[in-house]
């Protein structure tokens, strides 16, 4: 399952590719972020219920979550360099439909295209990040993931400054983002293809070094299950914050939508910062230690968030956002090192599960809000991070010593 030797020669990082794929991840996830950003507009202009809004998020995320492991599994067997720009083309089509859709069912159809594009991008993008990482595996994954989380963090600003003033048609502005993404991903795909050709010519199969000890298949299965439970708890909670916490701010604190969206931005922006620092911290402190830190620290702040006065809301959002997303890139790398022969599959499974749990969470939260009210729903969701304490039973990893050539 993993190597017993902790010393291994790793290549030099390819920083231009690392940053380029991170930027494209920002583009991809900013397109996804248009969906929750549009919720206040759709509620206002189309009179949609919370359940209908939750179903939109469900369709988007379930398509991405179901297909990501499939794409990762296929690309592990046969890498597909040019799938990256093709995925962005699908997102382009979905965004065009979203901007022009006059009816609810057309919005659902548009988000299917967006979900399909995301499903293709994430496992292949993670593979490119892994290939370009060299000796900086944690840093590379953090750069890649912080791009995505930064894109998601733009959702409140998109809502406040573009969609609320312009309405649904404002989504058409993001066709420019998709177009630039197609161009950059085409360039990255050329590099990706050349790397595959070089490996083929050298007839050299890469050995993936793991920071984990030798594990049996049963131990790997248990560890992977625990990891997926952690991702479930985190994704469910974050979905609540990104898509529905705005309604709590409006109801409980009498916030206008624009002001409330700035509070959501604080949460997401600090989440992006946490994602960036999580990878390098894990390289130094260990994957499991960072995962535990990411779970234990936010719990008390999550529990008190529904009750605190306004001045404490900002502090709580900053601390929760930073720490709860500290392990985002780390869980991907941890899964890849659990099953080092399936880099794409593990990336697709972990990130895909995050989308899937977000999809289920959106529907459940929407139904709860329609039936028990916004405030009681926030109280129920505040307990979710407690589930992440199963991380205590994850196998402990060790630091990899890199032998320089």
mmCIF file of C-alpha atoms in Angstrom:
data_model
loop_
_atom_site.group_PDB
_atom_site.id
_atom_site.type_symbol
_atom_site.label_atom_id
_atom_site.label_comp_id
_atom_site.label_asym_id
_atom_site.label_seq_id
_atom_site.Cartn_x
_atom_site.Cartn_y
_atom_site.Cartn_z
ATOM 1 C CA UNK A 1 0.000 0.000 0.000
ATOM 2 C CA UNK A 2 2.824 2.376 0.794
ATOM 3 C CA UNK A 3 6.556 2.341 0.886
ATOM 4 C CA UNK A 4 8.486 1.627 4.039
ATOM 5 C CA UNK A 5 11.320 3.953 3.119
ATOM 6 C CA UNK A 6 10.800 7.591 4.071
ATOM 7 C CA UNK A 7 13.584 8.891 1.837
ATOM 8 C CA UNK A 8 12.888 9.461 -1.832
ATOM 9 C CA UNK A 9 14.062 11.608 -4.702
ATOM 10 C CA UNK A 10 11.364 13.933 -5.925
ATOM 11 C CA UNK A 11 11.641 16.241 -8.916
ATOM 12 C CA UNK A 12 11.749 20.016 -8.905
ATOM 13 C CA UNK A 13 8.418 21.850 -8.655
ATOM 14 C CA UNK A 14 7.066 23.360 -11.880
ATOM 15 C CA UNK A 15 5.809 26.621 -10.395
ATOM 16 C CA UNK A 16 4.229 28.143 -13.562
ATOM 17 C CA UNK A 17 2.000 25.070 -13.943
ATOM 18 C CA UNK A 18 1.249 24.949 -10.204
ATOM 19 C CA UNK A 19 0.011 28.546 -10.233
ATOM 20 C CA UNK A 20 -1.723 28.266 -13.620
ATOM 21 C CA UNK A 21 -3.810 25.256 -12.590
ATOM 22 C CA UNK A 22 -4.587 27.039 -9.301
ATOM 23 C CA UNK A 23 -5.808 30.069 -11.267
ATOM 24 C CA UNK A 24 -7.967 27.850 -13.479
ATOM 25 C CA UNK A 25 -9.384 26.258 -10.332
ATOM 26 C CA UNK A 26 -10.344 29.772 -9.220
ATOM 27 C CA UNK A 27 -12.078 30.335 -12.570
ATOM 28 C CA UNK A 28 -13.899 26.983 -12.393
ATOM 29 C CA UNK A 29 -15.148 27.447 -8.851
ATOM 30 C CA UNK A 30 -16.100 31.087 -9.369
ATOM 31 C CA UNK A 31 -18.470 29.809 -12.074
ATOM 32 C CA UNK A 32 -19.890 27.316 -9.555
ATOM 33 C CA UNK A 33 -20.150 30.149 -7.003
ATOM 34 C CA UNK A 34 -22.584 32.006 -9.254
ATOM 35 C CA UNK A 35 -25.238 29.418 -8.257
ATOM 36 C CA UNK A 36 -25.474 30.159 -4.492
ATOM 37 C CA UNK A 37 -24.802 33.831 -5.273
ATOM 38 C CA UNK A 38 -27.965 33.835 -7.374
ATOM 39 C CA UNK A 39 -30.194 32.390 -4.623
ATOM 40 C CA UNK A 40 -31.337 35.776 -3.247
ATOM 41 C CA UNK A 41 -32.085 36.927 -6.813
ATOM 42 C CA UNK A 42 -34.079 33.788 -7.653
ATOM 43 C CA UNK A 43 -35.998 34.020 -4.384
ATOM 44 C CA UNK A 44 -36.766 37.687 -5.108
ATOM 45 C CA UNK A 45 -37.524 37.525 -8.830
ATOM 46 C CA UNK A 46 -38.934 34.006 -9.317
ATOM 47 C CA UNK A 47 -40.430 33.448 -5.871
ATOM 48 C CA UNK A 48 -38.621 30.137 -5.336
ATOM 49 C CA UNK A 49 -38.936 28.334 -2.003
ATOM 50 C CA UNK A 50 -35.930 27.291 0.100
ATOM 51 C CA UNK A 51 -36.568 23.704 -0.991
ATOM 52 C CA UNK A 52 -36.432 24.710 -4.683
ATOM 53 C CA UNK A 53 -33.198 26.615 -4.057
ATOM 54 C CA UNK A 54 -31.789 23.584 -2.277
ATOM 55 C CA UNK A 55 -32.732 21.403 -5.253
ATOM 56 C CA UNK A 56 -30.730 23.659 -7.603
ATOM 57 C CA UNK A 57 -27.673 23.206 -5.409
ATOM 58 C CA UNK A 58 -28.419 19.480 -5.185
ATOM 59 C CA UNK A 59 -28.501 19.029 -8.978
ATOM 60 C CA UNK A 60 -25.267 20.980 -9.447
ATOM 61 C CA UNK A 61 -23.337 19.134 -6.772
ATOM 62 C CA UNK A 62 -24.722 15.645 -7.254
ATOM 63 C CA UNK A 63 -23.722 15.661 -10.941
ATOM 64 C CA UNK A 64 -20.214 16.753 -9.979
ATOM 65 C CA UNK A 65 -19.932 14.324 -7.048
ATOM 66 C CA UNK A 66 -21.141 11.230 -8.923
ATOM 67 C CA UNK A 67 -18.986 11.827 -11.989
ATOM 68 C CA UNK A 68 -15.732 12.970 -10.320
ATOM 69 C CA UNK A 69 -14.638 9.516 -9.065
ATOM 70 C CA UNK A 70 -15.637 8.045 -12.444
ATOM 71 C CA UNK A 71 -13.495 10.595 -14.309
ATOM 72 C CA UNK A 72 -10.631 9.999 -11.850
ATOM 73 C CA UNK A 73 -10.853 6.205 -12.261
ATOM 74 C CA UNK A 74 -10.859 6.434 -16.060
ATOM 75 C CA UNK A 75 -7.964 8.919 -16.151
ATOM 76 C CA UNK A 76 -5.904 6.715 -13.795
ATOM 77 C CA UNK A 77 -6.083 4.049 -16.490
ATOM 78 C CA UNK A 78 -5.865 6.416 -19.463
ATOM 79 C CA UNK A 79 -4.942 10.068 -18.746
ATOM 80 C CA UNK A 80 -6.961 12.611 -20.730
ATOM 81 C CA UNK A 81 -4.979 15.885 -21.026
ATOM 82 C CA UNK A 82 -7.481 17.681 -23.256
ATOM 83 C CA UNK A 83 -10.443 16.839 -21.037
ATOM 84 C CA UNK A 84 -9.580 19.977 -19.016
ATOM 85 C CA UNK A 85 -10.541 22.587 -21.658
ATOM 86 C CA UNK A 86 -13.504 20.448 -22.746
ATOM 87 C CA UNK A 87 -14.815 20.523 -19.185
ATOM 88 C CA UNK A 88 -14.589 24.316 -19.180
ATOM 89 C CA UNK A 89 -16.526 24.397 -22.474
ATOM 90 C CA UNK A 90 -19.340 22.531 -20.700
ATOM 91 C CA UNK A 91 -19.269 25.149 -17.922
ATOM 92 C CA UNK A 92 -19.405 27.905 -20.573
ATOM 93 C CA UNK A 93 -22.590 26.375 -22.011
ATOM 94 C CA UNK A 94 -24.107 26.034 -18.538
ATOM 95 C CA UNK A 95 -23.339 29.645 -17.632
ATOM 96 C CA UNK A 96 -24.902 30.913 -20.856
ATOM 97 C CA UNK A 97 -28.044 28.911 -20.098
ATOM 98 C CA UNK A 98 -28.156 30.160 -16.508
ATOM 99 C CA UNK A 99 -28.021 33.795 -17.601
ATOM 100 C CA UNK A 100 -30.877 33.374 -20.090
ATOM 101 C CA UNK A 101 -33.113 30.698 -18.491
ATOM 102 C CA UNK A 102 -36.689 32.021 -18.134
ATOM 103 C CA UNK A 103 -38.036 28.969 -16.274
ATOM 104 C CA UNK A 104 -37.049 26.865 -13.285
ATOM 105 C CA UNK A 105 -36.480 23.631 -15.259
ATOM 106 C CA UNK A 106 -34.070 25.439 -17.601
ATOM 107 C CA UNK A 107 -32.045 26.610 -14.605
ATOM 108 C CA UNK A 108 -31.800 22.978 -13.479
ATOM 109 C CA UNK A 109 -30.647 21.941 -16.971
ATOM 110 C CA UNK A 110 -28.009 24.682 -16.999
ATOM 111 C CA UNK A 111 -26.538 23.622 -13.667
ATOM 112 C CA UNK A 112 -26.204 20.072 -15.016
ATOM 113 C CA UNK A 113 -23.755 21.422 -17.627
ATOM 114 C CA UNK A 114 -21.906 23.333 -14.876
ATOM 115 C CA UNK A 115 -21.755 20.201 -12.727
ATOM 116 C CA UNK A 116 -20.445 18.129 -15.636
ATOM 117 C CA UNK A 117 -17.694 20.671 -16.315
ATOM 118 C CA UNK A 118 -16.691 20.664 -12.662
ATOM 119 C CA UNK A 119 -16.663 16.855 -12.533
ATOM 120 C CA UNK A 120 -14.143 16.751 -15.373
ATOM 121 C CA UNK A 121 -11.977 19.581 -14.064
ATOM 122 C CA UNK A 122 -11.358 18.561 -10.457
ATOM 123 C CA UNK A 123 -9.708 15.109 -10.705
ATOM 124 C CA UNK A 124 -7.687 16.076 -13.781
ATOM 125 C CA UNK A 125 -6.713 19.428 -12.249
ATOM 126 C CA UNK A 126 -5.592 17.666 -9.069
ATOM 127 C CA UNK A 127 -3.498 15.270 -11.170
ATOM 128 C CA UNK A 128 -1.773 18.192 -12.916
ATOM 129 C CA UNK A 129 -1.078 19.749 -9.507
ATOM 130 C CA UNK A 130 0.403 16.451 -8.307
ATOM 131 C CA UNK A 131 2.556 16.093 -11.450
ATOM 132 C CA UNK A 132 3.900 19.649 -11.123
ATOM 133 C CA UNK A 133 4.521 19.398 -7.363
ATOM 134 C CA UNK A 134 7.902 17.716 -7.302
ATOM 135 C CA UNK A 135 9.165 17.910 -3.716
ATOM 136 C CA UNK A 136 6.435 20.426 -2.729
ATOM 137 C CA UNK A 137 3.409 18.151 -2.664
ATOM 138 C CA UNK A 138 1.600 19.870 0.205
ATOM 139 C CA UNK A 139 2.312 23.360 -1.141
ATOM 140 C CA UNK A 140 1.202 22.431 -4.650
ATOM 141 C CA UNK A 141 -2.085 20.956 -3.459
ATOM 142 C CA UNK A 142 -2.680 24.039 -1.303
ATOM 143 C CA UNK A 143 -2.084 26.385 -4.249
ATOM 144 C CA UNK A 144 -4.486 24.304 -6.312
ATOM 145 C CA UNK A 145 -7.190 24.125 -3.647
ATOM 146 C CA UNK A 146 -6.872 27.744 -2.531
ATOM 147 C CA UNK A 147 -7.648 28.718 -6.101
ATOM 148 C CA UNK A 148 -10.930 26.838 -5.864
ATOM 149 C CA UNK A 149 -11.801 28.161 -2.418
ATOM 150 C CA UNK A 150 -10.986 31.704 -3.509
ATOM 151 C CA UNK A 151 -13.412 31.242 -6.387
ATOM 152 C CA UNK A 152 -16.072 30.042 -3.955
ATOM 153 C CA UNK A 153 -15.314 32.994 -1.671
ATOM 154 C CA UNK A 154 -16.321 35.363 -4.461
ATOM 155 C CA UNK A 155 -19.962 34.186 -4.261
ATOM 156 C CA UNK A 156 -21.136 36.887 -1.804
ATOM 157 C CA UNK A 157 -19.393 39.636 -3.783
ATOM 158 C CA UNK A 158 -20.855 38.286 -7.028
ATOM 159 C CA UNK A 159 -24.285 38.415 -5.415
ATOM 160 C CA UNK A 160 -23.926 41.849 -3.829
ATOM 161 C CA UNK A 161 -22.235 43.726 -6.675
ATOM 162 C CA UNK A 162 -23.272 41.916 -9.878
ATOM 163 C CA UNK A 163 -26.383 39.750 -9.561
ATOM 164 C CA UNK A 164 -28.490 41.821 -7.177
ATOM 165 C CA UNK A 165 -28.071 45.015 -9.269
ATOM 166 C CA UNK A 166 -28.181 43.337 -12.718
ATOM 167 C CA UNK A 167 -30.418 40.365 -11.993
ATOM 168 C CA UNK A 168 -30.112 36.951 -13.612
ATOM 169 C CA UNK A 169 -28.615 38.297 -16.857
ATOM 170 C CA UNK A 170 -25.564 39.427 -14.865
ATOM 171 C CA UNK A 171 -24.361 35.804 -14.972
ATOM 172 C CA UNK A 172 -23.471 36.409 -18.644
ATOM 173 C CA UNK A 173 -20.408 38.389 -17.494
ATOM 174 C CA UNK A 174 -18.876 35.115 -16.347
ATOM 175 C CA UNK A 175 -18.731 33.830 -19.909
ATOM 176 C CA UNK A 176 -15.549 35.915 -20.115
ATOM 177 C CA UNK A 177 -14.107 33.993 -17.157
ATOM 178 C CA UNK A 178 -14.985 30.679 -18.817
ATOM 179 C CA UNK A 179 -13.412 31.803 -22.096
ATOM 180 C CA UNK A 180 -10.100 32.728 -20.430
ATOM 181 C CA UNK A 181 -10.221 29.410 -18.573
ATOM 182 C CA UNK A 182 -10.588 27.468 -21.824
ATOM 183 C CA UNK A 183 -7.506 29.242 -23.232
ATOM 184 C CA UNK A 184 -5.300 28.607 -20.162
ATOM 185 C CA UNK A 185 -6.403 24.996 -19.784
ATOM 186 C CA UNK A 186 -5.532 24.335 -23.415
ATOM 187 C CA UNK A 187 -1.992 25.560 -22.689
ATOM 188 C CA UNK A 188 -1.789 23.423 -19.535
ATOM 189 C CA UNK A 189 -3.040 20.394 -21.466
ATOM 190 C CA UNK A 190 -0.162 20.754 -23.925
ATOM 191 C CA UNK A 191 2.325 20.594 -21.002
ATOM 192 C CA UNK A 192 0.400 17.679 -19.473
ATOM 193 C CA UNK A 193 0.558 15.724 -22.753
ATOM 194 C CA UNK A 194 4.316 16.356 -23.077
ATOM 195 C CA UNK A 195 4.892 15.076 -19.530
ATOM 196 C CA UNK A 196 3.035 11.871 -20.341
ATOM 197 C CA UNK A 197 5.063 11.427 -23.542
ATOM 198 C CA UNK A 198 8.342 11.915 -21.659
ATOM 199 C CA UNK A 199 7.379 9.310 -19.096
ATOM 200 C CA UNK A 200 6.416 6.906 -21.864
ATOM 201 C CA UNK A 201 9.695 7.424 -23.723
ATOM 202 C CA UNK A 202 11.704 6.946 -20.553
ATOM 203 C CA UNK A 203 9.632 3.829 -19.803
ATOM 204 C CA UNK A 204 9.650 4.976 -16.202
ATOM 205 C CA UNK A 205 6.738 4.486 -13.910
ATOM 206 C CA UNK A 206 6.605 6.957 -11.042
ATOM 207 C CA UNK A 207 6.742 5.600 -7.513
ATOM 208 C CA UNK A 208 4.381 7.492 -5.244
ATOM 209 C CA UNK A 209 5.871 7.932 -1.782
ATOM 210 C CA UNK A 210 3.443 7.858 1.120
ATOM 211 C CA UNK A 211 3.865 9.460 4.542
ATOM 212 C CA UNK A 212 1.729 6.679 6.027
ATOM 213 C CA UNK A 213 3.070 3.403 7.459
ATOM 214 C CA UNK A 214 2.383 0.028 5.885
ATOM 215 C CA UNK A 215 -1.364 -0.607 6.136
ATOM 216 C CA UNK A 216 -3.489 -3.650 5.365
ATOM 217 C CA UNK A 217 -6.379 -3.355 2.919
ATOM 218 C CA UNK A 218 -8.798 -3.412 5.868
ATOM 219 C CA UNK A 219 -6.909 -0.601 7.630
ATOM 220 C CA UNK A 220 -6.896 1.455 4.439
ATOM 221 C CA UNK A 221 -10.649 0.904 4.072
ATOM 222 C CA UNK A 222 -11.336 1.988 7.661
ATOM 223 C CA UNK A 223 -9.082 5.054 7.336
ATOM 224 C CA UNK A 224 -10.702 6.063 4.059
ATOM 225 C CA UNK A 225 -14.173 5.685 5.617
ATOM 226 C CA UNK A 226 -13.184 7.921 8.539
ATOM 227 C CA UNK A 227 -11.790 10.470 6.109
ATOM 228 C CA UNK A 228 -15.026 10.516 4.116
ATOM 229 C CA UNK A 229 -17.044 11.026 7.332
ATOM 230 C CA UNK A 230 -14.862 14.056 8.125
ATOM 231 C CA UNK A 231 -15.450 15.437 4.629
ATOM 232 C CA UNK A 232 -19.196 14.841 5.045
ATOM 233 C CA UNK A 233 -19.362 16.893 8.254
ATOM 234 C CA UNK A 234 -17.249 19.724 6.849
ATOM 235 C CA UNK A 235 -19.071 19.918 3.511
ATOM 236 C CA UNK A 236 -22.534 19.832 5.076
ATOM 237 C CA UNK A 237 -21.599 22.697 7.415
ATOM 238 C CA UNK A 238 -19.898 24.816 4.740
ATOM 239 C CA UNK A 239 -22.884 24.397 2.401
ATOM 240 C CA UNK A 240 -25.103 25.818 5.116
ATOM 241 C CA UNK A 241 -22.811 28.823 5.533
ATOM 242 C CA UNK A 242 -22.398 29.583 1.835
ATOM 243 C CA UNK A 243 -25.994 29.079 0.708
ATOM 244 C CA UNK A 244 -28.303 29.631 3.688
ATOM 245 C CA UNK A 245 -26.571 31.556 6.499
ATOM 246 C CA UNK A 246 -27.443 34.767 4.635
ATOM 247 C CA UNK A 247 -31.113 34.147 5.510
ATOM 248 C CA UNK A 248 -30.205 33.834 9.208
ATOM 249 C CA UNK A 249 -28.391 37.175 9.040
ATOM 250 C CA UNK A 250 -31.433 38.773 7.417
ATOM 251 C CA UNK A 251 -33.927 37.306 9.883
ATOM 252 C CA UNK A 252 -31.983 37.389 13.176
ATOM 253 C CA UNK A 253 -29.954 40.587 12.721
ATOM 254 C CA UNK A 254 -32.183 42.443 10.227
ATOM 255 C CA UNK A 255 -29.345 42.656 7.711
ATOM 256 C CA UNK A 256 -29.957 43.777 4.120
ATOM 257 C CA UNK A 257 -28.822 41.121 1.649
ATOM 258 C CA UNK A 258 -25.836 43.156 0.411
ATOM 259 C CA UNK A 259 -24.437 43.630 3.932
ATOM 260 C CA UNK A 260 -25.078 40.008 4.855
ATOM 261 C CA UNK A 261 -23.167 38.822 1.780
ATOM 262 C CA UNK A 262 -20.083 40.689 3.015
ATOM 263 C CA UNK A 263 -20.211 38.604 6.212
ATOM 264 C CA UNK A 264 -20.361 35.424 4.123
ATOM 265 C CA UNK A 265 -17.378 36.715 2.167
ATOM 266 C CA UNK A 266 -15.394 37.051 5.417
ATOM 267 C CA UNK A 267 -16.091 33.394 6.207
ATOM 268 C CA UNK A 268 -15.117 32.207 2.719
ATOM 269 C CA UNK A 269 -12.077 34.470 2.379
ATOM 270 C CA UNK A 270 -10.615 33.187 5.660
ATOM 271 C CA UNK A 271 -11.446 29.680 4.451
ATOM 272 C CA UNK A 272 -9.289 30.303 1.384
ATOM 273 C CA UNK A 273 -6.454 31.542 3.632
ATOM 274 C CA UNK A 274 -6.796 28.436 5.793
ATOM 275 C CA UNK A 275 -6.706 26.207 2.730
ATOM 276 C CA UNK A 276 -3.443 27.815 1.597
ATOM 277 C CA UNK A 277 -1.675 27.339 4.935
ATOM 278 C CA UNK A 278 -3.023 23.830 5.530
ATOM 279 C CA UNK A 279 -0.805 22.061 2.969
ATOM 280 C CA UNK A 280 2.566 23.519 4.049
ATOM 281 C CA UNK A 281 1.593 23.030 7.719
ATOM 282 C CA UNK A 282 0.814 19.377 7.022
ATOM 283 C CA UNK A 283 4.218 18.933 5.347
ATOM 284 C CA UNK A 284 5.815 20.121 8.599
ATOM 285 C CA UNK A 285 3.445 18.968 11.344
ATOM 286 C CA UNK A 286 1.872 15.890 9.763
ATOM 287 C CA UNK A 287 -1.388 15.328 7.875
ATOM 288 C CA UNK A 288 -3.345 13.894 10.826
ATOM 289 C CA UNK A 289 -2.265 16.683 13.187
ATOM 290 C CA UNK A 290 -3.538 19.373 10.819
ATOM 291 C CA UNK A 291 -6.802 17.492 10.240
ATOM 292 C CA UNK A 292 -7.344 17.298 14.019
ATOM 293 C CA UNK A 293 -6.506 20.996 14.440
ATOM 294 C CA UNK A 294 -9.007 21.806 11.692
ATOM 295 C CA UNK A 295 -11.756 19.919 13.531
ATOM 296 C CA UNK A 296 -11.182 20.640 17.226
ATOM 297 C CA UNK A 297 -10.584 24.407 17.139
ATOM 298 C CA UNK A 298 -13.807 25.452 15.279
ATOM 299 C CA UNK A 299 -16.220 23.272 17.314
ATOM 300 C CA UNK A 300 -16.934 25.721 20.190
ATOM 301 C CA UNK A 301 -17.328 28.648 17.776
ATOM 302 C CA UNK A 302 -19.704 26.659 15.548
ATOM 303 C CA UNK A 303 -21.824 25.754 18.578
ATOM 304 C CA UNK A 304 -22.173 29.353 19.820
ATOM 305 C CA UNK A 305 -22.545 31.038 16.406
ATOM 306 C CA UNK A 306 -26.392 30.986 16.274
ATOM 307 C CA UNK A 307 -26.612 32.729 19.664
ATOM 308 C CA UNK A 308 -23.834 35.336 19.764
ATOM 309 C CA UNK A 309 -24.359 39.111 19.441
ATOM 310 C CA UNK A 310 -23.364 40.767 16.203
ATOM 311 C CA UNK A 311 -19.849 41.857 17.242
ATOM 312 C CA UNK A 312 -18.978 38.231 18.054
ATOM 313 C CA UNK A 313 -20.335 36.967 14.731
ATOM 314 C CA UNK A 314 -17.394 38.411 12.782
ATOM 315 C CA UNK A 315 -14.814 36.922 15.148
ATOM 316 C CA UNK A 316 -16.533 33.536 15.032
ATOM 317 C CA UNK A 317 -16.778 33.577 11.227
ATOM 318 C CA UNK A 318 -13.064 34.397 10.929
ATOM 319 C CA UNK A 319 -11.987 31.558 13.228
ATOM 320 C CA UNK A 320 -14.441 29.000 11.853
ATOM 321 C CA UNK A 321 -13.650 29.866 8.235
ATOM 322 C CA UNK A 322 -9.876 29.650 8.712
ATOM 323 C CA UNK A 323 -9.713 26.459 10.747
ATOM 324 C CA UNK A 324 -12.512 24.420 9.215
ATOM 325 C CA UNK A 325 -10.914 24.758 5.754
ATOM 326 C CA UNK A 326 -7.346 24.215 7.020
ATOM 327 C CA UNK A 327 -7.636 20.520 6.188
ATOM 328 C CA UNK A 328 -9.285 20.868 2.759
ATOM 329 C CA UNK A 329 -6.169 20.196 0.680
ATOM 330 C CA UNK A 330 -4.739 17.918 3.390
ATOM 331 C CA UNK A 331 -7.616 15.420 3.185
ATOM 332 C CA UNK A 332 -7.030 15.104 -0.579
ATOM 333 C CA UNK A 333 -3.309 14.372 -0.139
ATOM 334 C CA UNK A 334 -4.027 12.011 2.778
ATOM 335 C CA UNK A 335 -6.443 10.002 0.613
ATOM 336 C CA UNK A 336 -3.951 9.924 -2.277
ATOM 337 C CA UNK A 337 -1.285 8.546 0.073
ATOM 338 C CA UNK A 338 -3.718 5.958 1.442
ATOM 339 C CA UNK A 339 -4.133 4.614 -2.110
ATOM 340 C CA UNK A 340 -1.051 5.926 -3.968
ATOM 341 C CA UNK A 341 -1.792 3.955 -7.136
ATOM 342 C CA UNK A 342 -5.098 5.827 -7.660
ATOM 343 C CA UNK A 343 -4.227 9.537 -7.590
ATOM 344 C CA UNK A 344 -7.095 10.651 -9.844
ATOM 345 C CA UNK A 345 -9.647 8.343 -8.249
ATOM 346 C CA UNK A 346 -8.822 9.552 -4.735
ATOM 347 C CA UNK A 347 -8.956 13.197 -5.805
ATOM 348 C CA UNK A 348 -12.291 12.561 -7.501
ATOM 349 C CA UNK A 349 -13.628 10.652 -4.502
ATOM 350 C CA UNK A 350 -12.652 13.190 -1.822
ATOM 351 C CA UNK A 351 -13.514 16.371 -3.708
ATOM 352 C CA UNK A 352 -16.491 14.659 -5.338
ATOM 353 C CA UNK A 353 -17.799 13.622 -1.939
ATOM 354 C CA UNK A 354 -17.484 17.240 -0.805
ATOM 355 C CA UNK A 355 -19.759 18.220 -3.713
ATOM 356 C CA UNK A 356 -22.111 15.316 -3.018
ATOM 357 C CA UNK A 357 -22.468 16.062 0.671
ATOM 358 C CA UNK A 358 -22.977 19.704 -0.209
ATOM 359 C CA UNK A 359 -25.744 18.610 -2.581
ATOM 360 C CA UNK A 360 -27.521 16.506 0.020
ATOM 361 C CA UNK A 361 -26.932 19.152 2.654
ATOM 362 C CA UNK A 362 -28.516 21.854 0.508
ATOM 363 C CA UNK A 363 -31.729 19.864 0.110
ATOM 364 C CA UNK A 364 -31.900 18.829 3.780
ATOM 365 C CA UNK A 365 -31.205 22.361 5.011
ATOM 366 C CA UNK A 366 -33.733 23.840 2.590
ATOM 367 C CA UNK A 367 -36.433 21.429 3.793
ATOM 368 C CA UNK A 368 -35.562 22.111 7.444
ATOM 369 C CA UNK A 369 -35.782 25.853 6.922
ATOM 370 C CA UNK A 370 -39.173 25.543 5.263
ATOM 371 C CA UNK A 371 -40.524 23.357 8.098
ATOM 372 C CA UNK A 372 -38.817 24.365 11.376
ATOM 373 C CA UNK A 373 -37.599 27.850 10.482
ATOM 374 C CA UNK A 374 -34.262 29.473 9.805
ATOM 375 C CA UNK A 375 -33.105 29.916 13.420
ATOM 376 C CA UNK A 376 -33.765 26.352 14.562
ATOM 377 C CA UNK A 377 -32.045 25.031 11.437
ATOM 378 C CA UNK A 378 -28.912 27.032 12.262
ATOM 379 C CA UNK A 379 -28.884 25.490 15.758
ATOM 380 C CA UNK A 380 -29.169 21.960 14.362
ATOM 381 C CA UNK A 381 -26.408 22.508 11.785
ATOM 382 C CA UNK A 382 -24.073 24.017 14.403
ATOM 383 C CA UNK A 383 -23.574 20.531 15.901
ATOM 384 C CA UNK A 384 -22.322 18.937 12.663
ATOM 385 C CA UNK A 385 -18.574 19.594 13.224
ATOM 386 C CA UNK A 386 -18.710 17.273 16.270
ATOM 387 C CA UNK A 387 -18.954 14.361 13.815
ATOM 388 C CA UNK A 388 -15.445 15.196 12.590
ATOM 389 C CA UNK A 389 -13.945 13.977 15.870
ATOM 390 C CA UNK A 390 -13.710 10.534 14.263
ATOM 391 C CA UNK A 391 -10.361 11.892 12.990
ATOM 392 C CA UNK A 392 -8.878 10.801 16.324
ATOM 393 C CA UNK A 393 -8.853 7.243 14.936
ATOM 394 C CA UNK A 394 -7.032 8.041 11.670
ATOM 395 C CA UNK A 395 -3.613 6.348 11.221
ATOM 396 C CA UNK A 396 -0.794 8.685 12.200
ATOM 397 C CA UNK A 397 1.496 9.735 9.375
ATOM 398 C CA UNK A 398 5.169 10.645 9.443
ATOM 399 C CA UNK A 399 7.305 13.299 7.854
ATOM 400 C CA UNK A 400 8.848 12.470 4.494
ATOM 401 C CA UNK A 401 12.554 13.261 4.217
ATOM 402 C CA UNK A 402 13.328 14.379 0.692
ATOM 403 C CA UNK A 403 16.704 13.392 -0.683
ATOM 404 C CA UNK A 404 17.875 16.008 -3.136
ATOM 405 C CA UNK A 405 19.614 14.840 -6.293
#
